[in-house]
Structure formats: C-alpha cells, structure tokens
Amino acid sequence: MMLAIDFVVVAVIFVAAVGAMSCKNLVSSVLLGGLASLVASYLFLRMGAPDVAMTEAAIGAALTTVIFLVATRRTQEVEE
Amino acid sequence: MAETLVLVALGIALLAGMLATVQLVRGPDAATRAVALDAITLITLPMMVGLALVVGRSIYIDVALVYAILSFLGVVAFARYLDRGI
Amino acid sequence: MKQLIGSVFVLVMGLFLWSLVPLLGPSAGYLSTYFTQHGVADNHTANLVTAVVVNYRGFDTLGEVLVLFASVSGATFVLRRRDGLPTAQPWPASEFLATGARALFAPLVVFGAYIFVHGHLTPGGGFQGGAVVASAVLMLLLVNRDRHLPHGLMTWLESLSGFGFVLTGLIGLAVGGSFLSNKGLMPLGEWNTLFSGGLIPIIYVLVGIKVGAELSALLDVMFHSTGDADHQEGQA
C-alpha cells in the first residue's frame, strides 16, 4: 500500500517538473517548482531521512519562493 | 485495525492531492495555482503525519511542523506579488 | 527542437543515474559501517546524522559555511547601490496581516532556535534552524517594506559566529589532537539529554546563528536593492 502511494507521488513530481519546464508564465513555473520541492520533501521522509526532509522544508517552503518572486519582479521592472 | 485506518486515510488524502494537482497544472492564471499549491501543502501535512504513524517514529512529525508554520509565508508572498508587486 | 534535445539529454542522465543505484545500500563501504557502529559511542548524540555532519565531517561543514558566506557576499555585492533603478512603491499590508506577522514573529524565532539548539537530539540542526529564523525576518520584511534591518548587528553576529566555529575547531586541535576533535574539552554527557555531545551543540548553535543572520541580510538587500539616495543607511 505504501509502495502504491510512492508510485503515485513520483508521478506527481514528474508532472510538476514537466509542467514547470513548459510553462510560459514565470510565476506559474515557480509555483510548480514549489510543488516539486514539497513532494520531494515527502519522498525524503519516506526514504528515512528526516534531516534532509526538514532542510528541504525550511528552504523550499518560504525562502526559495520569495527569492524567485523578488527576482522576477526586479527583472520585469528593469525591462519596463 | 488502526493501521488499516491510517492507510485508508493516506489513500484518501492522496486522492484529494491528485485532484488539487490537476487544478494546479490546469489553472489558467497564477492565482488559481497559488491556491491549489496551498491546498496541496495542507494535504501533504497529514500524509507526513500518517507516514510517521505507519512507520512508528515520532521524529518525522518535526518536518510536518516546519512545513505547517512556513507554508503560510509562501502563500502571503504570492498574494502580495499578484496584487500589486511584492 | 530545443525541448527535444533537452528531453533526450535528461533521459540519458536519468539512465546514467539509474546505473549507479546498485552502488547504494548496506554494502556501500566501510565508512558507513564504521559510523553506525561507533557513532553513538564516540559522541553520545541521539542524532547520528548530526554527529557525522559536525564531528566526523566537520571540516566539510566548515566549507559549506564558507560557501554560504561567499554566495551571500556575492549577491550583496551585485545587488547593492544600483542608482537609477525604478521600483514599485511599497504599499502597506492590511491590518490583519500586520498584526498576525507581529504576533507570529517571536514564536517563529523561538521555533528556529529550538531546531538548532536541539540539533543533536531531534532532526534538524544549524542550517534548518537558521533558515526558519530567516523566514521569520522575511515575514517582517513582507509586511512592512520600509523596515531596514540593523546592518551592523547582522554583520557582527555573522562574523563572530563564523569566528567562533573556527575557534572551536582550534580548541579541539589544542586539546584533542585534531581539528574539531570531540575528545577532551567538553564532557560527553549522558545520551539523549540536552547537555550531551561535547562540542557538537556549541558548533551547531554558532552555525544556526550565522546562517540566520546571513540569510536575513540577503533578504534585506534583495528587498531594498535600489539607489536609496534619500535614506541614509548605517554602513558598518
């Protein structure tokens, strides 16, 4: 049962990664990357590595998202 | 009996997560995607706690605690970005 | 066409990584066997990963801290003092968000400190706790963009923590015979209590403070990276 859940979760990460690659809007790519980070954290926990999962959680939940958003806003400002 | 119930709960949470993922991939604009990501985070939290119950280690709950506290910040940052710029 | 080439490349890399899978596992090497057999007896920590990161591979952790410092310094150097960049006017947050952020700031900082103080007992450690503390500062910066962090305080915290890490390693060299040695100076203590592990909690507290101050300074410079000609910042 846990193995079936693992398969579905890996399919979700694959879809998120492909979607983040092929999105035209930068904000949507950042959001799909955030989903990939969240699911990767669950997979680390499933494989028995809570330290790595906590690192992924602490960095991917707030910090990476905000840094990408601020960078997107700055570069768009320069081009306008 | 309790183990089976936790597995069933994990399955139902996974089903809800799949529905939210479909909306995340499909959503035409960024606001829909932000709300869908928030929903997926709130669904993955009980999955992590359920995993801690199934495996039997209480240290896995610390990871869920970190996510529970920090997911709110990402959503606030997105909301401010989509409104008028961060 | 570019996407096709990219997909083929990713597939080839995936096959290459798949061929490395038989190398993992319990028969991987003698180092992992040594760590699992002697880690707890040598260090008396409940978290074996912390013992490996801080004690057995402590020099690599020092290198990681150096890499983090170099990247934050580089980003600060690139992002500072670009006069003439237009920026959107910071608009105030709603009352709900402002009050909630002020109420949540202290518990979030305490939670981050809990993570890096208990690095040798529960999963976590210096880097994770520092990232949570930086997220707390990020919350304040999101709500009120005119707030500037005290630049001198951040610089002093960061420098003293990094210096303390190297100093602890040198003390280990003087007392125990090797850099960052865990034998001799601090008592190893009883397993699974707060005051155990010798030098490991001290090093992780210093790393946590350093990472928190660094990431907060990076966020501050990212949010305020315009030519603020009329705002005099205190240069340390």
Short mmCIF file of C-alpha atoms in Angstrom, two decimals:
data_model
loop_
_atom_site.label_atom_id
_atom_site.label_comp_id
_atom_site.label_asym_id
_atom_site.label_seq_id
_atom_site.Cartn_x
_atom_site.Cartn_y
_atom_site.Cartn_z
CA MET A 1 0.00 0.00 0.00
CA MET A 2 2.78 2.43 0.86
CA LEU A 3 4.53 1.37 -2.32
CA ALA A 4 1.44 2.23 -4.39
CA ILE A 5 1.33 5.64 -2.72
CA ASP A 6 5.01 6.06 -3.60
CA PHE A 7 4.30 5.41 -7.28
CA VAL A 8 1.52 7.96 -7.39
CA VAL A 9 3.64 10.54 -5.59
CA VAL A 10 6.54 10.06 -8.01
CA ALA A 11 4.11 10.54 -10.89
CA VAL A 12 3.02 13.84 -9.31
CA ILE A 13 6.61 15.02 -9.07
CA PHE A 14 7.20 14.11 -12.70
CA VAL A 15 4.13 16.03 -13.83
CA ALA A 16 5.15 19.04 -11.73
CA ALA A 17 8.67 19.05 -13.16
CA VAL A 18 7.48 18.78 -16.77
CA GLY A 19 4.88 21.45 -16.14
CA ALA A 20 7.42 23.81 -14.59
CA MET A 21 9.62 23.37 -17.63
CA SER A 22 6.95 24.08 -20.20
CA CYS A 23 5.06 26.95 -18.59
CA LYS A 24 5.19 30.33 -20.28
CA ASN A 25 4.44 32.36 -17.18
CA LEU A 26 7.37 32.62 -14.77
CA VAL A 27 5.21 32.76 -11.65
CA SER A 28 3.49 29.51 -12.60
CA SER A 29 6.86 27.85 -13.08
CA VAL A 30 7.87 28.97 -9.60
CA LEU A 31 4.66 27.53 -8.18
CA LEU A 32 5.15 24.18 -9.89
CA GLY A 33 8.73 24.12 -8.66
CA GLY A 34 7.37 24.67 -5.17
CA LEU A 35 5.13 21.65 -5.60
CA ALA A 36 8.10 19.56 -6.71
CA SER A 37 10.01 20.67 -3.60
CA LEU A 38 7.10 19.75 -1.31
CA VAL A 39 6.68 16.29 -2.83
CA ALA A 40 10.45 15.74 -2.73
CA SER A 41 10.37 16.50 0.99
CA TYR A 42 7.69 13.84 1.48
CA LEU A 43 9.79 11.35 -0.52
CA PHE A 44 12.85 12.09 1.61
CA LEU A 45 10.76 11.37 4.69
CA ARG A 46 9.51 8.15 3.13
CA MET A 47 13.08 7.04 2.46
CA GLY A 48 14.02 7.57 6.10
CA ALA A 49 15.91 10.88 6.01
CA PRO A 50 14.16 13.38 8.29
CA ASP A 51 17.11 15.80 8.38
CA VAL A 52 17.14 16.18 4.61
CA ALA A 53 13.34 16.48 4.58
CA MET A 54 13.49 19.25 7.17
CA THR A 55 16.15 21.11 5.17
CA GLU A 56 14.01 20.90 2.04
CA ALA A 57 11.01 22.10 4.03
CA ALA A 58 12.79 25.02 5.67
CA ILE A 59 14.31 26.27 2.44
CA GLY A 60 11.72 25.35 -0.18
CA ALA A 61 8.60 26.44 1.65
CA ALA A 62 9.23 30.15 2.05
CA LEU A 63 12.73 31.24 1.12
CA THR A 64 13.14 29.90 -2.43
CA THR A 65 9.67 31.00 -3.45
CA VAL A 66 10.13 34.54 -2.18
CA ILE A 67 13.60 34.94 -3.66
CA PHE A 68 12.34 33.84 -7.07
CA LEU A 69 9.38 36.21 -6.83
CA VAL A 70 11.53 39.17 -5.88
CA ALA A 71 13.96 38.36 -8.71
CA THR A 72 11.06 38.14 -11.20
CA ARG A 73 9.71 41.47 -10.03
CA ARG A 74 13.12 43.14 -10.27
CA THR A 75 13.91 41.97 -13.78
CA GLN A 76 10.49 42.90 -15.06
CA GLU A 77 10.92 46.34 -13.62
CA VAL A 78 14.17 46.85 -15.46
CA GLU A 79 12.69 45.80 -18.77
CA GLU A 80 9.73 48.14 -18.49
CA MET B 1 -7.32 -2.10 12.73
CA ALA B 2 -5.74 1.26 13.49
CA GLU B 3 -3.03 0.60 10.94
CA THR B 4 -5.59 -0.12 8.24
CA LEU B 5 -7.47 3.06 9.09
CA VAL B 6 -4.30 5.14 8.78
CA LEU B 7 -3.55 3.58 5.39
CA VAL B 8 -7.07 4.30 4.19
CA ALA B 9 -6.72 7.90 5.39
CA LEU B 10 -3.43 8.19 3.48
CA GLY B 11 -5.14 6.90 0.36
CA ILE B 12 -7.98 9.39 0.64
CA ALA B 13 -5.56 12.25 1.26
CA LEU B 14 -3.59 11.17 -1.80
CA LEU B 15 -6.76 11.22 -3.88
CA ALA B 16 -7.53 14.75 -2.71
CA GLY B 17 -3.94 15.73 -3.52
CA MET B 18 -4.32 14.38 -7.05
CA LEU B 19 -7.42 16.49 -7.63
CA ALA B 20 -5.64 19.60 -6.40
CA THR B 21 -2.64 18.76 -8.61
CA VAL B 22 -4.89 18.55 -11.66
CA GLN B 23 -6.15 22.03 -10.83
CA LEU B 24 -2.61 23.27 -10.29
CA VAL B 25 -1.46 22.08 -13.69
CA ARG B 26 -4.60 23.16 -15.50
CA GLY B 27 -5.35 26.51 -13.87
CA PRO B 28 -5.29 29.32 -16.40
CA ASP B 29 -4.00 32.06 -14.13
CA ALA B 30 -1.48 32.28 -11.33
CA ALA B 31 -3.95 32.95 -8.51
CA THR B 32 -5.67 29.59 -9.07
CA ARG B 33 -2.30 27.91 -9.00
CA ALA B 34 -1.32 29.63 -5.74
CA VAL B 35 -4.49 28.45 -4.01
CA ALA B 36 -4.02 24.93 -5.38
CA LEU B 37 -0.44 24.84 -4.05
CA ASP B 38 -1.68 25.91 -0.64
CA ALA B 39 -4.27 23.14 -0.72
CA ILE B 40 -1.65 20.56 -1.70
CA THR B 41 0.57 21.69 1.18
CA LEU B 42 -2.31 21.32 3.61
CA ILE B 43 -2.97 17.83 2.25
CA THR B 44 0.66 16.70 2.36
CA LEU B 45 0.88 17.62 6.05
CA PRO B 46 -1.44 14.84 7.27
CA MET B 47 0.29 12.49 4.82
CA MET B 48 3.58 13.15 6.59
CA VAL B 49 1.95 12.62 9.99
CA GLY B 50 0.27 9.46 8.71
CA LEU B 51 3.65 8.24 7.50
CA ALA B 52 5.03 8.86 10.99
CA LEU B 53 2.18 6.76 12.40
CA VAL B 54 2.73 3.92 9.94
CA VAL B 55 6.50 3.79 10.41
CA GLY B 56 6.22 4.41 14.13
CA ARG B 57 8.77 7.22 14.57
CA SER B 58 7.75 10.42 16.26
CA ILE B 59 10.70 12.37 14.86
CA TYR B 60 9.01 12.59 11.47
CA ILE B 61 6.42 14.97 12.91
CA ASP B 62 9.03 17.72 13.27
CA VAL B 63 9.20 18.01 9.49
CA ALA B 64 5.43 18.41 9.28
CA LEU B 65 5.65 21.08 11.98
CA VAL B 66 8.18 23.09 9.96
CA TYR B 67 6.03 22.88 6.85
CA ALA B 68 2.89 23.84 8.74
CA ILE B 69 4.47 27.00 10.06
CA LEU B 70 6.30 28.09 6.91
CA SER B 71 3.73 27.36 4.19
CA PHE B 72 1.75 30.40 5.28
CA LEU B 73 4.65 32.69 4.35
CA GLY B 74 4.87 31.44 0.78
CA VAL B 75 1.19 31.99 0.20
CA VAL B 76 1.33 35.50 1.69
CA ALA B 77 4.28 36.36 -0.54
CA PHE B 78 2.41 35.13 -3.62
CA ALA B 79 -0.71 37.05 -2.68
CA ARG B 80 1.22 40.27 -2.29
CA TYR B 81 3.04 39.68 -5.56
CA LEU B 82 -0.13 39.05 -7.51
CA ASP B 83 -1.88 42.04 -6.02
CA ARG B 84 0.44 44.92 -6.64
CA GLY B 85 4.02 43.74 -6.54
CA ILE B 86 5.89 42.32 -3.59
CA MET C 1 13.66 21.24 -31.28
CA LYS C 2 15.39 22.62 -28.21
CA GLN C 3 12.90 20.86 -25.98
CA LEU C 4 13.53 17.59 -27.80
CA ILE C 5 17.28 17.86 -27.25
CA GLY C 6 16.68 18.76 -23.63
CA SER C 7 14.39 15.79 -23.08
CA VAL C 8 16.86 13.37 -24.66
CA PHE C 9 19.65 14.77 -22.51
CA VAL C 10 17.55 14.40 -19.36
CA LEU C 11 16.72 10.82 -20.33
CA VAL C 12 20.40 9.96 -20.81
CA MET C 13 21.27 11.50 -17.44
CA GLY C 14 18.42 9.53 -15.85
CA LEU C 15 19.76 6.26 -17.28
CA PHE C 16 23.22 7.13 -16.02
CA LEU C 17 21.92 7.76 -12.51
CA TRP C 18 19.88 4.58 -12.65
CA SER C 19 23.02 2.59 -13.34
CA LEU C 20 24.50 3.95 -10.09
CA VAL C 21 21.73 2.51 -7.92
CA PRO C 22 23.44 -0.88 -7.24
CA LEU C 23 26.25 1.04 -5.56
CA LEU C 24 23.97 2.16 -2.71
CA GLY C 25 22.84 0.08 0.18
CA PRO C 26 24.43 -1.61 3.18
CA SER C 27 27.38 -2.93 1.24
CA ALA C 28 28.35 0.53 0.13
CA GLY C 29 31.59 0.81 2.02
CA TYR C 30 33.31 0.56 5.32
CA LEU C 31 32.79 4.19 6.30
CA SER C 32 29.04 3.92 6.79
CA THR C 33 29.52 0.70 8.78
CA TYR C 34 32.05 2.46 10.99
CA PHE C 35 29.72 5.42 11.57
CA THR C 36 26.76 3.26 12.54
CA GLN C 37 28.85 1.12 14.84
CA HIS C 38 30.94 3.75 16.60
CA GLY C 39 28.98 6.98 16.15
CA VAL C 40 26.89 6.87 19.29
CA ALA C 41 29.69 5.57 21.49
CA ASP C 42 32.09 8.26 20.33
CA ASN C 43 29.75 11.23 20.57
CA HIS C 44 26.73 10.37 22.75
CA THR C 45 24.34 12.14 20.40
CA ALA C 46 20.88 10.81 19.66
CA ASN C 47 21.01 12.14 16.10
CA LEU C 48 23.69 10.23 14.23
CA VAL C 49 23.46 12.49 11.18
CA THR C 50 24.45 15.46 13.33
CA ALA C 51 27.43 13.52 14.66
CA VAL C 52 28.55 12.77 11.12
CA VAL C 53 27.98 16.32 9.86
CA VAL C 54 29.62 18.14 12.76
CA ASN C 55 32.21 15.73 14.06
CA TYR C 56 33.32 13.17 11.50
CA ARG C 57 32.81 15.51 8.54
CA GLY C 58 33.12 18.76 10.42
CA PHE C 59 35.65 20.19 8.02
CA ASP C 60 33.19 19.82 5.15
CA THR C 61 30.62 21.70 7.23
CA LEU C 62 33.13 24.49 7.63
CA GLY C 63 33.48 24.51 3.86
CA GLU C 64 29.70 24.67 3.47
CA VAL C 65 29.52 27.63 5.81
CA LEU C 66 32.23 29.29 3.76
CA VAL C 67 30.33 28.64 0.52
CA LEU C 68 27.19 30.15 2.02
CA PHE C 69 29.12 33.19 3.16
CA ALA C 70 30.72 33.63 -0.27
CA SER C 71 27.41 33.36 -2.12
CA VAL C 72 25.64 35.82 0.17
CA SER C 73 28.55 38.24 -0.09
CA GLY C 74 28.49 37.97 -3.87
CA ALA C 75 24.76 38.54 -4.04
CA THR C 76 25.03 41.52 -1.70
CA PHE C 77 27.82 42.97 -3.77
CA VAL C 78 25.85 42.63 -7.01
CA LEU C 79 22.60 43.93 -5.61
CA ARG C 80 23.77 46.99 -3.73
CA ARG C 81 23.86 50.59 -4.87
CA ARG C 82 22.30 50.45 -8.30
CA ASP C 83 21.22 54.06 -8.58
CA GLY C 84 18.51 54.83 -11.01
CA LEU C 85 16.54 51.59 -10.81
CA PRO C 86 12.85 52.35 -10.60
CA THR C 87 10.98 50.41 -8.03
CA ALA C 88 7.37 49.96 -7.14
CA GLN C 89 6.21 51.97 -4.21
CA PRO C 90 5.95 49.82 -1.10
CA TRP C 91 2.30 49.57 -0.25
CA PRO C 92 1.16 48.85 3.31
CA ALA C 93 -0.15 45.48 4.33
CA SER C 94 -3.61 45.04 5.69
CA GLU C 95 -4.24 45.28 9.40
CA PHE C 96 -4.87 41.56 9.67
CA LEU C 97 -1.56 40.65 8.11
CA ALA C 98 0.40 43.23 10.07
CA THR C 99 -0.98 42.12 13.41
CA GLY C 100 -0.61 38.45 12.58
CA ALA C 101 3.00 38.90 11.50
CA ARG C 102 3.88 40.76 14.67
CA ALA C 103 2.21 38.07 16.75
CA LEU C 104 3.91 35.22 14.89
CA PHE C 105 7.43 36.66 14.77
CA ALA C 106 8.51 35.70 18.29
CA PRO C 107 7.19 32.10 18.18
CA LEU C 108 8.84 31.58 14.81
CA VAL C 109 12.23 32.80 16.05
CA VAL C 110 11.89 30.61 19.15
CA PHE C 111 10.99 27.66 16.94
CA GLY C 112 14.08 28.22 14.80
CA ALA C 113 16.23 28.48 17.91
CA TYR C 114 14.65 25.24 19.20
CA ILE C 115 15.63 23.49 15.98
CA PHE C 116 19.29 24.41 16.11
CA VAL C 117 19.71 24.10 19.87
CA HIS C 118 18.31 20.55 19.79
CA GLY C 119 20.25 19.62 16.67
CA HIS C 120 21.84 16.63 18.34
CA LEU C 121 18.55 15.23 19.65
CA THR C 122 15.86 15.75 17.00
CA PRO C 123 16.12 16.03 13.25
CA GLY C 124 17.31 19.45 12.32
CA GLY C 125 20.37 21.43 13.08
CA GLY C 126 22.11 24.66 12.33
CA PHE C 127 21.13 25.12 8.69
CA GLN C 128 17.48 24.28 9.14
CA GLY C 129 17.10 26.43 12.24
CA GLY C 130 18.87 29.33 10.57
CA ALA C 131 16.54 29.09 7.57
CA VAL C 132 13.49 29.20 9.86
CA VAL C 133 14.86 32.27 11.67
CA ALA C 134 15.45 33.94 8.28
CA SER C 135 11.85 33.12 7.33
CA ALA C 136 10.69 34.91 10.46
CA VAL C 137 12.65 38.00 9.42
CA LEU C 138 11.22 37.61 5.92
CA MET C 139 7.75 37.80 7.37
CA LEU C 140 8.54 41.17 8.92
CA LEU C 141 10.04 42.41 5.67
CA LEU C 142 6.99 41.31 3.68
CA VAL C 143 4.60 43.18 5.88
CA ASN C 144 6.46 46.43 6.13
CA ARG C 145 8.89 47.02 3.29
CA ASP C 146 10.26 50.21 4.77
CA ARG C 147 11.78 48.34 7.67
CA HIS C 148 15.56 48.13 7.44
CA LEU C 149 17.43 45.54 9.43
CA PRO C 150 20.27 46.82 11.63
CA HIS C 151 23.15 46.25 9.29
CA GLY C 152 25.92 46.47 11.89
CA LEU C 153 24.27 43.94 14.18
CA MET C 154 23.84 41.42 11.37
CA THR C 155 27.46 41.79 10.30
CA TRP C 156 28.77 41.38 13.83
CA LEU C 157 26.58 38.32 14.50
CA GLU C 158 27.68 36.66 11.32
CA SER C 159 31.37 37.38 11.75
CA LEU C 160 31.50 36.37 15.40
CA SER C 161 29.66 33.11 14.73
CA GLY C 162 31.98 32.12 11.92
CA PHE C 163 34.97 33.09 14.01
CA GLY C 164 33.59 31.04 16.89
CA PHE C 165 33.28 27.99 14.69
CA VAL C 166 36.93 28.16 13.65
CA LEU C 167 37.95 28.94 17.23
CA THR C 168 36.13 25.83 18.45
CA GLY C 169 37.96 23.79 15.87
CA LEU C 170 41.28 25.22 17.02
CA ILE C 171 40.42 24.46 20.63
CA GLY C 172 39.70 20.90 19.55
CA LEU C 173 43.09 20.87 17.87
CA ALA C 174 44.81 22.10 21.01
CA VAL C 175 43.07 19.76 23.43
CA GLY C 176 42.15 16.69 21.45
CA GLY C 177 44.84 16.48 18.81
CA SER C 178 42.82 17.06 15.64
CA PHE C 179 40.78 19.93 14.26
CA LEU C 180 37.21 19.87 15.63
CA SER C 181 38.03 16.92 17.82
CA ASN C 182 35.32 15.98 20.27
CA LYS C 183 37.51 14.32 22.87
CA GLY C 184 38.62 16.11 25.94
CA LEU C 185 37.27 19.61 26.28
CA MET C 186 33.55 19.33 26.97
CA PRO C 187 32.10 16.32 28.79
CA LEU C 188 30.27 13.98 26.50
CA GLY C 189 27.35 13.68 28.90
CA GLU C 190 24.52 11.23 29.05
CA TRP C 191 22.90 10.05 25.85
CA ASN C 192 19.69 11.83 24.74
CA THR C 193 19.90 14.76 27.13
CA LEU C 194 20.33 18.39 26.22
CA PHE C 195 23.87 18.78 27.58
CA SER C 196 25.48 15.95 25.69
CA GLY C 197 27.67 15.55 22.68
CA GLY C 198 30.68 17.55 23.72
CA LEU C 199 31.33 20.38 21.28
CA ILE C 200 28.52 19.46 18.86
CA PRO C 201 25.71 21.65 20.32
CA ILE C 202 28.06 24.62 20.58
CA ILE C 203 29.10 24.33 16.95
CA TYR C 204 25.52 23.90 15.76
CA VAL C 205 24.33 26.92 17.74
CA LEU C 206 27.05 29.02 16.13
CA VAL C 207 26.17 27.69 12.67
CA GLY C 208 22.49 28.40 13.28
CA ILE C 209 23.10 32.00 14.31
CA LYS C 210 25.43 32.50 11.35
CA VAL C 211 23.04 31.09 8.77
CA GLY C 212 20.11 33.03 10.20
CA ALA C 213 21.98 36.33 10.14
CA GLU C 214 23.33 35.68 6.64
CA LEU C 215 20.03 34.80 5.04
CA SER C 216 18.33 37.72 6.77
CA ALA C 217 20.95 40.10 5.40
CA LEU C 218 20.47 38.60 1.92
CA LEU C 219 16.71 39.08 2.11
CA ASP C 220 17.16 42.61 3.35
CA VAL C 221 19.43 43.51 0.47
CA MET C 222 17.10 41.88 -2.05
CA PHE C 223 14.14 43.84 -0.82
CA HIS C 224 15.92 47.16 -0.71
CA SER C 225 18.27 46.98 -3.66
CA THR C 226 17.66 50.36 -5.15
CA GLY C 227 19.56 53.57 -5.02
CA ASP C 228 18.06 54.97 -1.88
CA ALA C 229 19.59 58.36 -2.21
CA ASP C 230 17.47 59.99 0.44
CA HIS C 231 17.73 57.21 3.02
CA GLN C 232 20.97 57.13 4.91
CA GLU C 233 21.83 53.58 5.88
CA GLY C 234 24.41 53.00 8.55
CA GLN C 235 27.45 51.45 6.96
CA ALA C 236 29.34 49.16 9.30
#
